[in-house]
XYZ file of C-alpha atoms in Angstrom:
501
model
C -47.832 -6.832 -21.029
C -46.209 -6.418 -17.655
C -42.322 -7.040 -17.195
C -41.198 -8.836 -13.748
C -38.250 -6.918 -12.831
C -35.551 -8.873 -11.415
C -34.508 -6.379 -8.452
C -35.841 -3.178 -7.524
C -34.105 -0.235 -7.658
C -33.252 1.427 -4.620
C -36.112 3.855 -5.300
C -38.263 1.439 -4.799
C -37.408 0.419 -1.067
C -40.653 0.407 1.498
C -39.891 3.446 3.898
C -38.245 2.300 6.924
C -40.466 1.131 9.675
C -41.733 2.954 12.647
C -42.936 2.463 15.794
C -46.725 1.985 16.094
C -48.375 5.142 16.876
C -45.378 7.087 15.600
C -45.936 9.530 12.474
C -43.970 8.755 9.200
C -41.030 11.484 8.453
C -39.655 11.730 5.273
C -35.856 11.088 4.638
C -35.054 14.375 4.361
C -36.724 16.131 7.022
C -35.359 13.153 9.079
C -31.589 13.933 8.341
C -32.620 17.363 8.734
C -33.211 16.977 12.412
C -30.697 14.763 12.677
C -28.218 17.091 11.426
C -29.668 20.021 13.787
C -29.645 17.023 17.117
C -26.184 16.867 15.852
C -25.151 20.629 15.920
C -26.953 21.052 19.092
C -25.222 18.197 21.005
C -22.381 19.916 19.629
C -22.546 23.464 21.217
C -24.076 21.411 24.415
C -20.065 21.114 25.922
C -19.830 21.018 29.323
C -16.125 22.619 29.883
C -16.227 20.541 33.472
C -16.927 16.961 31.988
C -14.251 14.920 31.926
C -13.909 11.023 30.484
C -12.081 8.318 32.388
C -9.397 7.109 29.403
C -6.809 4.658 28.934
C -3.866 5.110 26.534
C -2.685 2.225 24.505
C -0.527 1.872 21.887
C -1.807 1.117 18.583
C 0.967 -1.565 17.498
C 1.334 -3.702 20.165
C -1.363 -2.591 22.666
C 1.437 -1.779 25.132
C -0.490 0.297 28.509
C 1.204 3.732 28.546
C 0.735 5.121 32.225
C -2.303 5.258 34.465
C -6.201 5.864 33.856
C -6.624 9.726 32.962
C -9.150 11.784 33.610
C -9.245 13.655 30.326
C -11.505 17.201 29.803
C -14.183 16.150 26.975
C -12.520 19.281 25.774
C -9.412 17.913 24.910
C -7.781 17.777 21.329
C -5.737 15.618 19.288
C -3.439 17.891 19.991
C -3.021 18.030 23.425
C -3.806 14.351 23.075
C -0.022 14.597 21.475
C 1.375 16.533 24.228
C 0.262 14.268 27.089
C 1.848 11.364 25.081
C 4.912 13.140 24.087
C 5.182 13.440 28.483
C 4.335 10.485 29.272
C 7.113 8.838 26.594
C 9.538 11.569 27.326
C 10.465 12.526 24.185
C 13.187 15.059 23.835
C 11.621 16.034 20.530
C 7.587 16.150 20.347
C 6.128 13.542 17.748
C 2.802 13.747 16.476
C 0.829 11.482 16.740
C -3.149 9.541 15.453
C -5.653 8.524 18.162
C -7.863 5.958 17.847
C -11.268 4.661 19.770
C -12.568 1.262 18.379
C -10.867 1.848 14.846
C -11.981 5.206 14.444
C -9.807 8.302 14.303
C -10.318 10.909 16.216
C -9.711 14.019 14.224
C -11.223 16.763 16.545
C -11.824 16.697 20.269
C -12.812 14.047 22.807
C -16.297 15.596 22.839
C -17.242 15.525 19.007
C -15.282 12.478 18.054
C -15.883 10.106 21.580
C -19.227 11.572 22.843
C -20.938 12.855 19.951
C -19.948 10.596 16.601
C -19.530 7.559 18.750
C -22.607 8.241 21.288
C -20.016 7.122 23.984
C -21.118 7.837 27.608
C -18.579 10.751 29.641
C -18.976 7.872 32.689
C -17.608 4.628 30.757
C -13.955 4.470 30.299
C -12.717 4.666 27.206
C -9.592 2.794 25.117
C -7.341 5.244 23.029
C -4.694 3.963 21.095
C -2.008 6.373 19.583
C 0.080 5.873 16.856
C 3.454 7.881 15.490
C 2.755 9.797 12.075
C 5.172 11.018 9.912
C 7.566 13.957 11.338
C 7.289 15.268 7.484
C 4.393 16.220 4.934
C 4.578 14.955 1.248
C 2.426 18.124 -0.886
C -0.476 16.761 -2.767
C 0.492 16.495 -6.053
C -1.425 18.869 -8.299
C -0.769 18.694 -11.664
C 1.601 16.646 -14.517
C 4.894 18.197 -15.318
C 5.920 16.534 -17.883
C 4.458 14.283 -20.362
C 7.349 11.894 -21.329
C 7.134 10.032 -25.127
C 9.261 7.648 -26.288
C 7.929 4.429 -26.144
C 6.433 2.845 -29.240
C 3.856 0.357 -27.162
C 1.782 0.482 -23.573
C 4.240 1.272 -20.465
C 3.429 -1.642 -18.521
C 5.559 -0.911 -15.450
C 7.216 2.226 -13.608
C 9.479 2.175 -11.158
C 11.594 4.817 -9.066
C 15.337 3.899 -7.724
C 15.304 3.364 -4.211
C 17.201 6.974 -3.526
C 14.773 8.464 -5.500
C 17.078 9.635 -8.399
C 16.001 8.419 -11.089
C 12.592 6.193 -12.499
C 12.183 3.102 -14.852
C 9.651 2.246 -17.338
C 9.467 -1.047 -19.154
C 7.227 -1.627 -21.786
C 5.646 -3.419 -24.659
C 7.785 -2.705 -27.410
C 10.491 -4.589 -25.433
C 12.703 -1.793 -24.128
C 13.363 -0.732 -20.511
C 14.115 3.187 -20.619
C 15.718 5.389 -17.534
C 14.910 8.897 -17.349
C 16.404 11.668 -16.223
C 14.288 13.228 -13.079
C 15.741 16.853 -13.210
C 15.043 17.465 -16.549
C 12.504 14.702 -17.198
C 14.213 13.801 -20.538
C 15.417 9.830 -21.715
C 18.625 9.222 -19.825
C 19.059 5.644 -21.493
C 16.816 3.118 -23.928
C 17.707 -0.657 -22.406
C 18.075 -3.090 -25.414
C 17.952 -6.615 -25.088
C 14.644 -7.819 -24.398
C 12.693 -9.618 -27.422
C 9.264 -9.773 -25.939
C 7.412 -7.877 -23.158
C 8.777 -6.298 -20.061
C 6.540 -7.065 -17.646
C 8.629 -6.475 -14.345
C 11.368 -3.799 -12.979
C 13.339 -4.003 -9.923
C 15.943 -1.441 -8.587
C 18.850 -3.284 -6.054
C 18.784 -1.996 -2.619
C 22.131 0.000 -3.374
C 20.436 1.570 -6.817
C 23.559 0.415 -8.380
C 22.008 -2.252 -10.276
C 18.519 -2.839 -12.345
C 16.950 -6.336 -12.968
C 14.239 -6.532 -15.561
C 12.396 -9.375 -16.542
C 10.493 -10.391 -19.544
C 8.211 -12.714 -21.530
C 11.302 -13.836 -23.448
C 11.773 -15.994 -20.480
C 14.695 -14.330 -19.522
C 16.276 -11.727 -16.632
C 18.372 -8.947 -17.533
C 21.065 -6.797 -15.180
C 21.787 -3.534 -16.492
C 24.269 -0.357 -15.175
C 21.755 2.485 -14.464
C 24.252 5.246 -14.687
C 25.819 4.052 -18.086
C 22.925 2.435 -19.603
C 24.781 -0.670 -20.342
C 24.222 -4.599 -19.942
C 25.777 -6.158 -16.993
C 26.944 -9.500 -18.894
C 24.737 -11.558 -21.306
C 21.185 -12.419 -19.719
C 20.215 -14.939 -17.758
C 18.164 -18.227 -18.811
C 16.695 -20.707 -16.415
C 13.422 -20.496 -16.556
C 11.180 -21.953 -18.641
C 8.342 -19.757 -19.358
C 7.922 -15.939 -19.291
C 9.262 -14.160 -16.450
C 6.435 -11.838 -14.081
C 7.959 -10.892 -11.106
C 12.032 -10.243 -9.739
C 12.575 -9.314 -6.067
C 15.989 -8.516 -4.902
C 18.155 -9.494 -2.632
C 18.257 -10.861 -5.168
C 15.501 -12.935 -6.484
C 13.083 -13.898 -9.037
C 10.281 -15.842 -9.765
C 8.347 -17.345 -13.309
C 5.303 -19.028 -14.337
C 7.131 -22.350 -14.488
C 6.250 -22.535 -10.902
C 9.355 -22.625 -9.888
C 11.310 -19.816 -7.371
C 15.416 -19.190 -8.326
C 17.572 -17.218 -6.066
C 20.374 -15.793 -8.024
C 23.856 -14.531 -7.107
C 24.120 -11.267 -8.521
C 27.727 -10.883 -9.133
C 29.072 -14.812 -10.002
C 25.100 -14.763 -11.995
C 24.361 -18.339 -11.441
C 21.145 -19.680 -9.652
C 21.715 -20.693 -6.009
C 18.839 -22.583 -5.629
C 15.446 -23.303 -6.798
C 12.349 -23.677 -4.885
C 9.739 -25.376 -6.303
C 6.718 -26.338 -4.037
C 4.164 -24.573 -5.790
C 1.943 -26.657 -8.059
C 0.641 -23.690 -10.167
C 2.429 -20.605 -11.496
C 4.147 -18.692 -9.175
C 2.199 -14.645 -9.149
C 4.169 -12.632 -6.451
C 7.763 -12.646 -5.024
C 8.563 -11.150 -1.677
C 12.052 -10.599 -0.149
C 11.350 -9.760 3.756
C 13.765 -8.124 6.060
C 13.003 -11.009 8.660
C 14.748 -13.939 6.543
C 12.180 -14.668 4.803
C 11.126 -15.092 0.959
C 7.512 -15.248 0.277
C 5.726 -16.392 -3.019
C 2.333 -16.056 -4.096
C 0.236 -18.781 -6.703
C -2.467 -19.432 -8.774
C -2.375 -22.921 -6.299
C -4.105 -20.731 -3.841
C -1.374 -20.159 -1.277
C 1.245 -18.324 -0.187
C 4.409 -20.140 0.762
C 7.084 -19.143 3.374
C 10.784 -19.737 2.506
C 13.933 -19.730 4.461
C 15.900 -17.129 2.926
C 19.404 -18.694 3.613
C 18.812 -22.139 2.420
C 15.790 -22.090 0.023
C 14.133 -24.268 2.161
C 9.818 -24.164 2.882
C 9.123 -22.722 6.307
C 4.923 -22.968 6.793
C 2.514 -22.582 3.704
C -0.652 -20.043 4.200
C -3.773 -21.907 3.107
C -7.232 -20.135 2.984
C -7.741 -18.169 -0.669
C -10.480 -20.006 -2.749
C -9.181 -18.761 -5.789
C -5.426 -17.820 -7.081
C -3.306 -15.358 -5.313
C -2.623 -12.253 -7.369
C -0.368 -10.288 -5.463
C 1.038 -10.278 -1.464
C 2.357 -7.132 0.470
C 4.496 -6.694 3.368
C 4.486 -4.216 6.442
C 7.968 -3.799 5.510
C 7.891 -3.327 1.953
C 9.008 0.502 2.422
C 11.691 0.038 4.574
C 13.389 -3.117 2.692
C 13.330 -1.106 -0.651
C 14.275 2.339 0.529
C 17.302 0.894 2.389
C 19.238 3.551 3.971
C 17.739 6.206 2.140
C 14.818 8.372 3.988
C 13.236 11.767 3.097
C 16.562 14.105 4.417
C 18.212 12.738 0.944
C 21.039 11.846 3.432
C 24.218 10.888 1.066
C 26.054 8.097 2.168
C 30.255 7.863 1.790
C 31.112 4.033 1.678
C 28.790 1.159 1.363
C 29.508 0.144 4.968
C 28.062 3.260 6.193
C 24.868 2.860 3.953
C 24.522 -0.726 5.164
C 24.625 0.192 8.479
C 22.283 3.261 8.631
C 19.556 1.054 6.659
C 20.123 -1.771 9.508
C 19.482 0.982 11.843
C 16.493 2.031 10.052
C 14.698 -1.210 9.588
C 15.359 -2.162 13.466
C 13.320 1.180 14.398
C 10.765 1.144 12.420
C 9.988 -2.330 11.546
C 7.269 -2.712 14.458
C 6.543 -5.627 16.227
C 7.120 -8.124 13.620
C 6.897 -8.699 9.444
C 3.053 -8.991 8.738
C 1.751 -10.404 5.321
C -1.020 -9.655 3.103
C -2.155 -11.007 0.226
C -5.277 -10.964 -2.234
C -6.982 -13.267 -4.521
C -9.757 -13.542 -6.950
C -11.793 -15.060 -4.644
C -12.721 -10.703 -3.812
C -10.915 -11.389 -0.427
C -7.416 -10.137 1.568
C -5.563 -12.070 4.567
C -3.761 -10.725 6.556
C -0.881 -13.163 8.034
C 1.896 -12.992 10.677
C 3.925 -15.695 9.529
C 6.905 -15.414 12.237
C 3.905 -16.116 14.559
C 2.339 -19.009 12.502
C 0.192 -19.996 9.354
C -3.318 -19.028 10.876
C -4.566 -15.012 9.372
C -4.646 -12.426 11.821
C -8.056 -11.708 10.042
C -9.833 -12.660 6.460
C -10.748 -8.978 4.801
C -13.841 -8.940 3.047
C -16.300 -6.575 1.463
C -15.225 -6.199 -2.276
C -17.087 -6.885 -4.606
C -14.467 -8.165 -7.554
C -11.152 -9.945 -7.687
C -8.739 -7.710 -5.886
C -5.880 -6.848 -8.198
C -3.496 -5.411 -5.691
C -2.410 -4.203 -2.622
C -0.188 -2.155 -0.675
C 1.266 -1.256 2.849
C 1.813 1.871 3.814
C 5.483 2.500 4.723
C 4.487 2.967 8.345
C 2.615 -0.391 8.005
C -0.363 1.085 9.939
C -2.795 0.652 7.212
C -3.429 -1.484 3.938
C -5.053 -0.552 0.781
C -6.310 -2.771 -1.917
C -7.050 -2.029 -5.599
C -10.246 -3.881 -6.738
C -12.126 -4.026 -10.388
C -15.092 -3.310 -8.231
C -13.421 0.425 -9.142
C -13.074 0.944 -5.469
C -10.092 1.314 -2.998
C -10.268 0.044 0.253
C -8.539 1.104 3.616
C -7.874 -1.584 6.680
C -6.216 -1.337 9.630
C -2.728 -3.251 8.455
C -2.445 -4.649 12.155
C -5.525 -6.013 13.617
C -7.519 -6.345 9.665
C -10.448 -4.061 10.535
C -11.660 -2.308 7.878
C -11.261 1.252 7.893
C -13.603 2.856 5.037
C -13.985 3.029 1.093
C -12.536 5.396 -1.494
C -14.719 6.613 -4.548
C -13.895 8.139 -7.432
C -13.162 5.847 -10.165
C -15.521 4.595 -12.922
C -13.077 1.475 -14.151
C -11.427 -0.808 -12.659
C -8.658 0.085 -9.945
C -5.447 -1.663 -11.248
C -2.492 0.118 -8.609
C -2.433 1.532 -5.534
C 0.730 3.242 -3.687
C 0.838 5.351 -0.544
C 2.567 8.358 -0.325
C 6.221 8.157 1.847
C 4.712 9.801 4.646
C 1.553 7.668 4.523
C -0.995 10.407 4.686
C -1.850 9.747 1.162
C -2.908 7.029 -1.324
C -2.518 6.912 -4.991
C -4.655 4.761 -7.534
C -4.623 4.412 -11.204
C -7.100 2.931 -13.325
C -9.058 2.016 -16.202
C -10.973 4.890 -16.743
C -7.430 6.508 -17.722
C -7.257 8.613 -14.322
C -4.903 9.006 -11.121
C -6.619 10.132 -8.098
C -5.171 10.806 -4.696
C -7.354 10.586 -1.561
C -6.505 11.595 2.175
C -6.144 9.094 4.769
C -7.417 11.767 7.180
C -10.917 12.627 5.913
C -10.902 9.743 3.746
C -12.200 11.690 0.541
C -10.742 12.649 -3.009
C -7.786 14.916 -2.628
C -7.106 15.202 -6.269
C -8.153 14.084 -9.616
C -5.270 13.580 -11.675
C -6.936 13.033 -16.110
C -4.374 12.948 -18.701
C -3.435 9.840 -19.632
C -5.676 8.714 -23.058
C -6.040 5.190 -22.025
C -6.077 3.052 -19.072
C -3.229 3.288 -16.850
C -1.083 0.622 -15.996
C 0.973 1.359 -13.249
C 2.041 3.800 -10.938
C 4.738 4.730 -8.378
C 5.335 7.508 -5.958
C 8.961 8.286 -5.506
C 10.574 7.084 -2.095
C 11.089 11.381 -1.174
C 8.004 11.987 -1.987
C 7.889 14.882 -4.896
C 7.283 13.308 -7.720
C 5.078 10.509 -9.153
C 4.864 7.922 -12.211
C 2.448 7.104 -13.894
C 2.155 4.455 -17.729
C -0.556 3.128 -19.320
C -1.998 2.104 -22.601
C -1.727 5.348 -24.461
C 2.391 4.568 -24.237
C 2.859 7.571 -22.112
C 5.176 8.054 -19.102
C 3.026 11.007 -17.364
C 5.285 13.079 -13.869
């Protein structure tokens, strides 16, 4: 009897079509000659031709001096240079370059002319963009694999100056370890359900934790003890604390807290579905996410709503910012710069923020509807763009701390890369064989971390946008991850109640 399939497989695709008269090549001897058009085009450098470009910058599309003729010879390098003239930087930069989204990695001639099939006589757009002036190391192996929790580490989280990292977990304790020689510092007691949700203040003086007991928790990270009893007002299970300082539960309702008197300050409580994400902004803004479908916009000083961002067809799971790096780092960059006096801390990390914030505080956030948006809200509640192309909800997502590009986490076991200005997707990272639960950038945003299902790490280069390193260990599916703020070390719990560095 003969079985109707309901697809066919990719093997059974009709050849592509030709043109009449034209013999049929097979796919391989096809990309063969491809690849040898390629290498010949290649070698086939005029050292005279030159391309009429235009240098823009990347962020705010900002003209930087005249039309250039450029050598097709020219590399990113001396791409660099003439930028570092033409800004007149006492101390050369380095910088990306990018034509229509694409980076160029090599010369004007391979990347312009040759991958882009780009004419030498049409002028051509190049937008530059800052990089890090330091390189995080790929991280290679675990150090240390850290036992002490009795159920699944559901959350890990390092301070803000990089010192020391937070786990909270099913068995209801929050413990702090000691980074130098990755041993329990302190177990947190207090908790009588889950901890779900971690949060270091700015100054790493203080650490909230919240919990499906309904309740928040401040504790004394250097002496392991309870700051005061803990502190009731919601009324259901707590999934999400943001300081400055701030937290949010599935009652639907948002409560900004004083810190030090601990009472509630106000509520807000426009959402008609449980509240999913909390953002504090450095703009003035709070931002919470919802199972309602939107995002809402808060004034920061007065609790009151500023615009909400309509568009997701299903419930909001989590929201970024472009400033996410900068708000929780504070003062604290990758020199490991110590600071005296709290005045002098607040005022370098003031400094900080106003030079590397960009143009203004952009928004993501991602549903289970498979899609991102990416908002400006200072601007006004229409996206800057509506991301598409996964396949499955999209679990989570993350800026990187230059804000240049967003990745998303998907249970379509991919990661995606966009541009984290204009929304243009970049390209997709492969690896995993479960569904992608975290993703984290490195603090020099060359790098992007994921954990997943299938019980791996892996850590892929922004540059040639392929696996830098598989990272097995864990037994079970991993939870959560978190690369430290300096860079050397990362986090990773999961099922198997393991804390992995």
């Amino acid at each position: 009897m003969a079985m109707k399939r309901d697809s066919p497989d990719a093997h059974d695709a009709p050849p592509a079509p030709h043109a009449p008269g034209e013999r049929y090549v097979k796919p391989r001897i096809r990309k063969e000659r491809d690849a040898a058009a390629r290498a010949a085009a290649l070698a086939n450098v005029d050292p005279a031709r030159t391309v009429v470009a235009q240098l823009k910058s990347h962020e705010d599309g900002a003209v930087l001096g005249p039309l250039l003729n450029l050598p097709a010879t020219s590399t990113v390098s001396q791409l660099a240079e003439i930028v570092n003239q033409l800004l007149n930087n006492d101390d050369e930069l380095p910088y990306s370059f990018f034509v229509d989204g694409k980076e160029l990695s090599s010369s004007i001639h391979e990347d312009i002319i040759v991958n882009q099939g780009k004419s030498a006589e049409e002028m051509v757009v190049i937008s530059y963009s800052p990089q890090a002036v330091f390189k995080v190391r790929t991280v290679t192996r675990c150090s240390s694999s850290l036992n002490g929790h009795t159920e699944a580490v559901l959350i890990v989280c390092f301070s803000p100056d990089g010192s020391m990292l937070a786990t909270g977990s099913g068995d209801t304790t929050i413990r702090i370890w000691d980074l130098n020689t990755e041993t329990p510092k302190f177990t947190l007691q207090g908790h009588t359900n889950w901890v779900q949700m971690l949060a270091w203040s700015p100054d790493a003086k203080m650490l909230a934790s919240g919990s499906m007991d309904k309740t928040v928790r401040l504790w004394d990270p250097k002496t392991g003890k309870a700051l005061g009893d803990a502190l009731k007002s919601h009324s259901q299970l707590i999934t999400g604390i943001s300081w400055e300082p701030m937290h949010r539960s599935k009652d639907s309702s948002i409560k900004v807290w004083n810190a030090l008197t601990r009472q509630v300050l106000f509520t807000m409580t426009s959402h008609t579905a449980p509240a999913t994400c909390v953002k504090w902004g450095g703009a003035g803004f709070i931002y919470s996410a919802s199972r309602d479908k939107t995002v809402r916009v808060w004034n920061a000083a007065d609790g009151k709503l500023v615009r909400v961002l309509e568009g997701h067809g299903h419930w909001v799971n989590s929201i970024a910012l472009s400033t996410d790096f900068l708000c929780r780092t504070g003062p604290w960059d990758h020199t490991g710069r110590k600071y005296a006096t709290a005045e002098e801390a607040h005022a370098a990390a003031v400094a900080r923020y106003d030079n590397e914030k960009g143009a203004s505080e952009r928004v993501a956030s991602c549903s289970d509807d498979f899609t991102i948006f990416l908002w400006n809200p200072e601007v006004g509640k229409k996206p800057i763009a509506r991301l598409t192309g996964h396949m499955q909800l999209v679990n989570h997502i993350s800026f990187s701390p230059d804000g240049r590009t967003l990745a998303s986490a998907s249970f379509d076991k991919s990661v995606k890369l966009w541009d984290g200005i204009s929304g243009k997707f970049i390209d997709t990272l492969r690896g995993h064989v479960g569904a992608v639960y975290q993703v984290t950038f490195s603090s020099d945003s060359r790098q992007v971390l994921s954990g997943s299902r299938d019980s791996t790490l892996k850590v892929f280069d922004l540059k040639t946008k392929k696996l830098k390193m598989d990272l097995p260990g864990h037994a079970d599916e991993v939870f959560s991850v978190d690369w430290s703020p300096g860079g050397d070390k990362v986090a990773s719990g999961g099922k198997d109640r393991v804390v992995k560095m």
